[in-house]
Coordinates of N, CA, C and O and ligand atoms in Angstrom, one line a residue:
X25 N 13.3 7.8 -10.0 CA 11.8 7.6 -9.9 C 11.3 7.3 -11.3 O 10.2 7.7 -11.7
X26 N 12.0 6.5 -12.1 CA 11.5 6.2 -13.4 C 11.0 4.7 -13.4 O 11.6 3.9 -12.6
X27 N 10.0 4.4 -14.2 CA 9.5 3.0 -14.2 C 9.0 2.6 -12.9 O 9.3 1.5 -12.5
X28 N 8.3 3.4 -12.2 CA 7.9 3.2 -10.8 C 7.2 1.9 -10.6 O 7.4 1.2 -9.6
X29 N 6.3 1.6 -11.5 CA 5.5 0.3 -11.2 C 6.0 -0.8 -12.2 O 5.2 -1.6 -12.6
X30 N 7.2 -0.7 -12.6 CA 7.8 -1.7 -13.5 C 8.9 -2.4 -12.8 O 9.5 -1.9 -11.9
X31 N 9.0 -3.7 -13.1 CA 10.1 -4.5 -12.5 C 11.5 -3.9 -13.0 O 11.7 -3.8 -14.2
X32 N 12.4 -3.6 -12.1 CA 13.7 -3.1 -12.5 C 14.6 -4.1 -13.2 O 15.5 -3.8 -13.9
X33 N 14.2 -5.4 -13.0 CA 15.0 -6.5 -13.6 C 14.6 -6.7 -15.1 O 15.4 -6.9 -15.9
X34 N 13.3 -6.8 -15.4 CA 12.8 -7.2 -16.7 C 11.9 -6.2 -17.3 O 11.4 -6.3 -18.4
X35 N 11.6 -5.1 -16.6 CA 10.7 -4.0 -17.1 C 9.2 -4.5 -17.3 O 8.4 -3.8 -17.9
X36 N 8.9 -5.7 -16.7 CA 7.6 -6.1 -16.7 C 6.7 -5.3 -15.8 O 7.1 -4.8 -14.8
X37 N 5.4 -5.2 -16.2 CA 4.5 -4.4 -15.4 C 4.0 -5.2 -14.2 O 3.6 -6.4 -14.3
X38 N 4.1 -4.6 -13.0 CA 3.7 -5.3 -11.8 C 2.2 -5.0 -11.6 O 1.7 -3.9 -11.6
X39 N 1.4 -6.1 -11.3 CA 0.0 -5.9 -11.0 C -0.3 -5.1 -9.7 O 0.5 -5.2 -8.8
X40 N -1.4 -4.4 -9.7 CA -1.7 -3.6 -8.6 C -1.8 -4.3 -7.3 O -1.4 -3.8 -6.2
X41 N -2.2 -5.6 -7.3 CA -2.4 -6.3 -6.0 C -1.0 -6.5 -5.3 O -0.9 -6.7 -4.1
X42 N 0.1 -6.4 -6.1 CA 1.4 -6.5 -5.5 C 1.7 -5.4 -4.5 O 2.4 -5.5 -3.6
X43 N 1.0 -4.3 -4.8 CA 1.3 -3.1 -4.0 C 0.6 -3.1 -2.6 O 0.9 -2.4 -1.7
X44 N -0.4 -4.0 -2.5 CA -1.0 -4.3 -1.2 C 0.1 -4.8 -0.2 O 0.1 -4.6 0.9
X45 N 1.0 -5.7 -0.8 CA 2.0 -6.3 0.0 C 3.1 -5.3 0.3 O 3.7 -5.3 1.4
X46 N 3.4 -4.4 -0.7 CA 4.5 -3.4 -0.4 C 4.1 -2.5 0.7 O 4.9 -2.1 1.5
X47 N 2.8 -2.2 0.8 CA 2.3 -1.4 1.9 C 2.6 -1.9 3.2 O 2.6 -1.2 4.2
X48 N 2.8 -3.2 3.3 CA 3.2 -3.9 4.5 C 4.7 -4.1 4.7 O 5.1 -5.0 5.4
X49 N 5.4 -3.4 3.9 CA 6.9 -3.4 3.9 C 7.4 -4.8 3.6 O 8.5 -5.2 4.0
X50 N 6.7 -5.6 2.8 CA 7.2 -6.9 2.4 C 7.8 -6.8 1.0 O 7.4 -5.9 0.2
X51 N 8.7 -7.7 0.7 CA 9.2 -7.8 -0.7 C 8.1 -8.5 -1.6 O 7.3 -9.2 -1.1
X52 N 8.2 -8.1 -2.8 CA 7.2 -8.7 -3.8 C 8.0 -9.5 -4.8 O 9.2 -9.2 -5.1
X53 N 7.4 -10.5 -5.4 CA 8.0 -11.3 -6.5 C 7.5 -10.9 -7.8 O 6.2 -10.8 -8.0
X54 N 8.3 -10.6 -8.7 CA 7.9 -10.2 -10.1 C 7.3 -11.4 -10.8 O 7.9 -12.5 -10.8
X55 N 6.0 -11.2 -11.3 CA 5.3 -12.4 -11.9 C 5.9 -12.7 -13.2 O 5.7 -13.8 -13.8
X56 N 6.8 -11.9 -13.8 CA 7.3 -12.1 -15.1 C 8.7 -12.8 -15.1 O 8.9 -13.8 -15.8
X57 N 9.6 -12.3 -14.2 CA 10.9 -12.9 -14.2 C 11.3 -13.6 -12.8 O 12.3 -14.2 -12.7
X58 N 10.4 -13.4 -11.8 CA 10.6 -14.1 -10.5 C 11.5 -13.4 -9.6 O 11.9 -13.9 -8.6
X59 N 12.0 -12.2 -10.0 CA 12.9 -11.4 -9.2 C 12.2 -10.9 -7.9 O 11.1 -10.6 -8.0
X60 N 12.9 -11.0 -6.8 CA 12.4 -10.4 -5.6 C 12.7 -9.0 -5.5 O 13.8 -8.5 -5.6
X61 N 11.6 -8.2 -5.3 CA 11.8 -6.7 -5.3 C 11.4 -6.1 -4.0 O 10.5 -6.5 -3.3
X62 N 12.3 -5.2 -3.6 CA 12.0 -4.5 -2.3 C 11.9 -3.0 -2.6 O 12.6 -2.5 -3.5
X63 N 11.1 -2.3 -1.9 CA 11.0 -0.8 -2.1 C 12.4 -0.2 -1.7 O 13.0 -0.6 -0.8
X64 N 12.7 0.8 -2.5 CA 13.9 1.6 -2.2 C 13.9 2.2 -0.8 O 12.8 2.5 -0.3
X65 N 15.0 2.4 -0.2 CA 15.1 2.9 1.2 C 14.4 4.3 1.3 O 13.7 4.5 2.2
X66 N 14.6 5.1 0.3 CA 14.0 6.4 0.3 C 12.5 6.3 0.3 O 11.8 7.0 1.0
X67 N 12.0 5.4 -0.6 CA 10.6 5.2 -0.7 C 10.0 4.6 0.5 O 8.8 4.8 0.8
X68 N 10.8 3.8 1.2 CA 10.2 3.0 2.4 C 9.7 4.0 3.5 O 8.6 3.7 4.0
X69 N 10.4 5.1 3.7 CA 9.9 6.0 4.7 C 8.7 6.7 4.2 O 7.8 7.0 5.0
X70 N 8.6 7.0 2.9 CA 7.5 7.6 2.3 C 6.3 6.7 2.4 O 5.2 7.2 2.8
X71 N 6.4 5.4 2.2 CA 5.4 4.5 2.3 C 4.9 4.4 3.8 O 3.7 4.4 4.0
X72 N 5.8 4.5 4.7 CA 5.4 4.5 6.1 C 4.6 5.7 6.4 O 3.6 5.6 7.2
X73 N 5.0 6.9 5.8 CA 4.2 8.1 6.0 C 2.8 8.0 5.5 O 1.8 8.3 6.1
X74 N 2.7 7.4 4.3 CA 1.4 7.2 3.6 C 0.5 6.3 4.5 O -0.7 6.6 4.7
X75 N 1.1 5.2 4.9 CA 0.4 4.2 5.7 C -0.1 4.8 7.0 O -1.3 4.6 7.4
X76 N 0.8 5.6 7.7 CA 0.4 6.2 8.9 C -0.7 7.2 8.7 O -1.6 7.3 9.5
X77 N -0.5 8.0 7.6 CA -1.5 9.1 7.4 C -2.9 8.4 7.1 O -3.9 8.9 7.6
X78 N -2.9 7.4 6.3 CA -4.2 6.8 5.9 C -4.9 6.1 7.1 O -6.1 6.2 7.3
X79 N -4.0 5.6 8.0 CA -4.6 5.0 9.3 C -5.2 6.1 10.1 O -6.3 6.0 10.6
X80 N -4.5 7.2 10.3 CA -5.0 8.3 11.1 C -6.2 8.9 10.5 O -7.2 9.2 11.2
X81 N -6.2 9.0 9.1 CA -7.4 9.5 8.4 C -8.6 8.6 8.6 O -9.7 9.1 8.9
X82 N -8.4 7.3 8.6 CA -9.5 6.4 8.7 C -10.1 6.5 10.1 O -11.3 6.6 10.3
X83 N -9.2 6.5 11.1 CA -9.7 6.6 12.5 C -10.4 7.9 12.7 O -11.5 7.9 13.3
X84 N -9.8 9.0 12.2 CA -10.4 10.3 12.3 C -11.8 10.4 11.7 O -12.8 10.8 12.3
X85 N -11.9 9.9 10.5 CA -13.2 9.9 9.8 C -14.2 9.1 10.5 O -15.4 9.5 10.6
X86 N -13.8 7.9 10.9 CA -14.8 7.0 11.6 C -15.3 7.7 12.9 O -16.5 7.6 13.2
X87 N -14.4 8.4 13.6 CA -14.8 9.1 14.8 C -15.8 10.2 14.5 O -16.8 10.3 15.1
X88 N -15.5 10.9 13.4 CA -16.3 12.1 13.0 C -17.7 11.5 12.6 O -18.8 12.0 13.1
X89 N -17.7 10.5 11.8 CA -19.0 9.9 11.4 C -19.8 9.4 12.6 O -21.0 9.6 12.7
X90 N -19.1 8.8 13.5 CA -19.8 8.3 14.7 C -20.5 9.4 15.5 O -21.6 9.3 15.9
X91 N -19.7 10.5 15.7 CA -20.3 11.6 16.5 C -21.3 12.4 15.8 O -22.2 12.9 16.4
X92 N -21.2 12.4 14.4 CA -22.2 13.2 13.7 C -23.5 12.4 13.7 O -24.6 13.0 13.8
X93 N -23.5 11.1 13.5 CA -24.7 10.4 13.3 C -25.2 9.7 14.6 O -26.4 9.3 14.7
X94 N -24.3 9.7 15.6 CA -24.8 9.1 16.9 C -25.1 7.6 16.7 O -24.7 6.9 15.8
X95 N -26.0 7.2 17.6 CA -26.4 5.8 17.6 C -27.7 5.5 16.8 O -28.2 4.4 16.8
X96 N -28.2 6.6 16.2 CA -29.5 6.4 15.4 C -29.3 5.6 14.2 O -30.2 4.8 13.8
X97 N -28.1 5.7 13.6 CA -27.9 5.0 12.4 C -26.7 4.0 12.5 O -25.8 4.0 11.8
X98 N -26.8 3.1 13.5 CA -25.8 2.2 13.8 C -25.2 1.4 12.6 O -24.0 1.4 12.3
X99 N -26.2 0.8 11.9 CA -25.7 0.0 10.7 C -25.1 0.8 9.6 O -24.1 0.5 9.0
X100 N -25.7 2.0 9.4 CA -25.2 2.9 8.4 C -23.8 3.4 8.7 O -22.9 3.4 7.9
X101 N -23.5 3.6 10.0 CA -22.2 4.1 10.4 C -21.2 3.0 10.1 O -20.1 3.2 9.6
X102 N -21.5 1.7 10.4 CA -20.6 0.6 10.1 C -20.4 0.5 8.6 O -19.2 0.4 8.2
X103 N -21.4 0.7 7.8 CA -21.3 0.6 6.4 C -20.4 1.7 5.8 O -19.5 1.5 5.0
X104 N -20.7 2.9 6.3 CA -19.9 4.1 5.8 C -18.5 4.0 6.2 O -17.6 4.2 5.4
X105 N -18.2 3.6 7.5 CA -16.9 3.4 8.0 C -16.1 2.4 7.1 O -15.0 2.6 6.7
X106 N -16.8 1.2 6.9 CA -16.2 0.2 6.0 C -15.8 0.7 4.7 O -14.7 0.5 4.2
X107 N -16.8 1.4 4.1 CA -16.5 2.0 2.7 C -15.3 3.0 2.8 O -14.5 3.0 1.9
X108 N -15.3 3.8 3.8 CA -14.2 4.8 4.0 C -12.9 4.1 4.1 O -11.9 4.5 3.5
X109 N -12.9 3.1 4.9 CA -11.6 2.3 5.2 C -11.1 1.7 3.9 O -9.9 1.8 3.5
X110 N -12.0 1.1 3.1 CA -11.7 0.5 1.8 C -11.1 1.5 0.9 O -10.1 1.4 0.2
X111 N -11.8 2.7 0.8 CA -11.5 3.7 -0.1 C -10.1 4.3 0.2 O -9.3 4.6 -0.6
X112 N -9.9 4.6 1.5 CA -8.6 5.2 2.0 C -7.5 4.2 1.7 O -6.4 4.5 1.3
X113 N -7.8 2.9 2.0 CA -6.7 1.9 1.8 C -6.4 1.8 0.3 O -5.2 1.7 -0.1
X114 N -7.4 1.7 -0.6 CA -7.1 1.7 -2.0 C -6.4 2.9 -2.5 O -5.4 2.8 -3.3
X115 N -6.7 4.1 -1.9 CA -6.1 5.3 -2.3 C -4.6 5.2 -1.9 O -3.7 5.6 -2.7
X116 N -4.3 4.7 -0.7 CA -2.9 4.7 -0.2 C -2.1 3.7 -1.1 O -1.0 3.9 -1.3
X117 N -2.8 2.6 -1.5 CA -2.1 1.6 -2.4 C -1.8 2.3 -3.7 O -0.7 2.1 -4.3
X118 N -2.8 3.1 -4.3 CA -2.5 3.7 -5.5 C -1.4 4.8 -5.4 O -0.6 4.9 -6.3
X119 N -1.4 5.5 -4.3 CA -0.3 6.5 -4.1 C 1.0 5.7 -4.0 O 2.0 6.1 -4.6
X120 N 1.0 4.7 -3.2 CA 2.3 3.9 -3.1 C 2.8 3.4 -4.5 O 3.9 3.5 -4.8
X121 N 1.8 3.0 -5.3 CA 2.2 2.5 -6.6 C 2.9 3.6 -7.4 O 3.7 3.3 -8.2
X122 N 2.5 4.8 -7.2 CA 3.0 5.9 -8.0 C 4.3 6.5 -7.4 O 5.0 7.2 -8.1
X123 N 4.6 6.2 -6.1 CA 5.8 6.8 -5.6 C 6.9 5.7 -5.3 O 8.1 6.1 -5.2
X124 N 6.5 4.5 -5.3 CA 7.5 3.5 -4.9 C 8.6 3.3 -6.0 O 8.3 3.4 -7.2
X125 N 9.8 3.0 -5.5 CA 10.9 2.8 -6.4 C 11.5 1.4 -6.1 O 12.0 1.3 -5.0
X126 N 11.3 0.5 -6.9 CA 11.8 -0.9 -6.6 C 13.2 -1.1 -6.9 O 13.8 -0.5 -7.8
X127 N 13.8 -1.9 -6.1 CA 15.2 -2.4 -6.5 C 15.2 -3.9 -6.3 O 14.4 -4.4 -5.4
X128 N 16.0 -4.6 -7.0 CA 16.0 -6.1 -6.8 C 16.8 -6.4 -5.6 O 17.8 -5.8 -5.2
X129 N 16.3 -7.4 -4.9 CA 16.9 -7.8 -3.6 C 18.2 -8.6 -4.0 O 18.2 -9.5 -4.8
X130 N 19.2 -8.2 -3.3 CA 20.5 -8.8 -3.5 C 20.7 -10.0 -2.6 O 20.9 -9.9 -1.4
X131 N 20.6 -11.2 -3.2 CA 20.7 -12.4 -2.4 C 22.1 -12.7 -1.9 O 22.3 -13.4 -0.9
X132 N 23.1 -12.3 -2.6 CA 24.5 -12.6 -2.3 C 24.9 -12.1 -0.9 O 25.8 -12.6 -0.3
X133 N 24.2 -11.0 -0.5 CA 24.5 -10.5 0.8 C 23.8 -11.1 2.0 O 23.9 -10.6 3.1
X134 N 23.0 -12.1 1.7 CA 22.1 -12.6 2.7 C 22.3 -14.1 2.9 O 22.7 -14.8 2.0
X135 N 22.0 -14.6 4.1 CA 22.0 -16.0 4.3 C 20.7 -16.6 3.8 O 19.7 -16.0 3.8
X136 N 20.8 -17.9 3.5 CA 19.6 -18.5 3.0 C 18.9 -19.2 4.2 O 19.4 -19.8 5.0
Ligands
ZN21 ZN1 10.7 -8.9 -13.6

């Protein structure tokens, strides 16, 4: 778990936006050396847990907000829910950034 948000190939710092892609289980490309990076298998399940938890939390909070405010504040509910979704998503990205362990994708084992 060292150098968590650094490229394992060149030690270059990976920009935060790259972690939006990791959250979707995609490989990312290092902007410094061009290496393709994939989350470590151990971290992959952790990312899945974080993504699942944040989705459940978002749906739960949206439901709570809806039932608390009812239909009196329709626009407000939409705004609050949007804000919550954005905040939860950003938080999950930040958590992912702190727990993810990258490894370089080995091309020799794959077909092109
Ligand atoms: Zn790199």
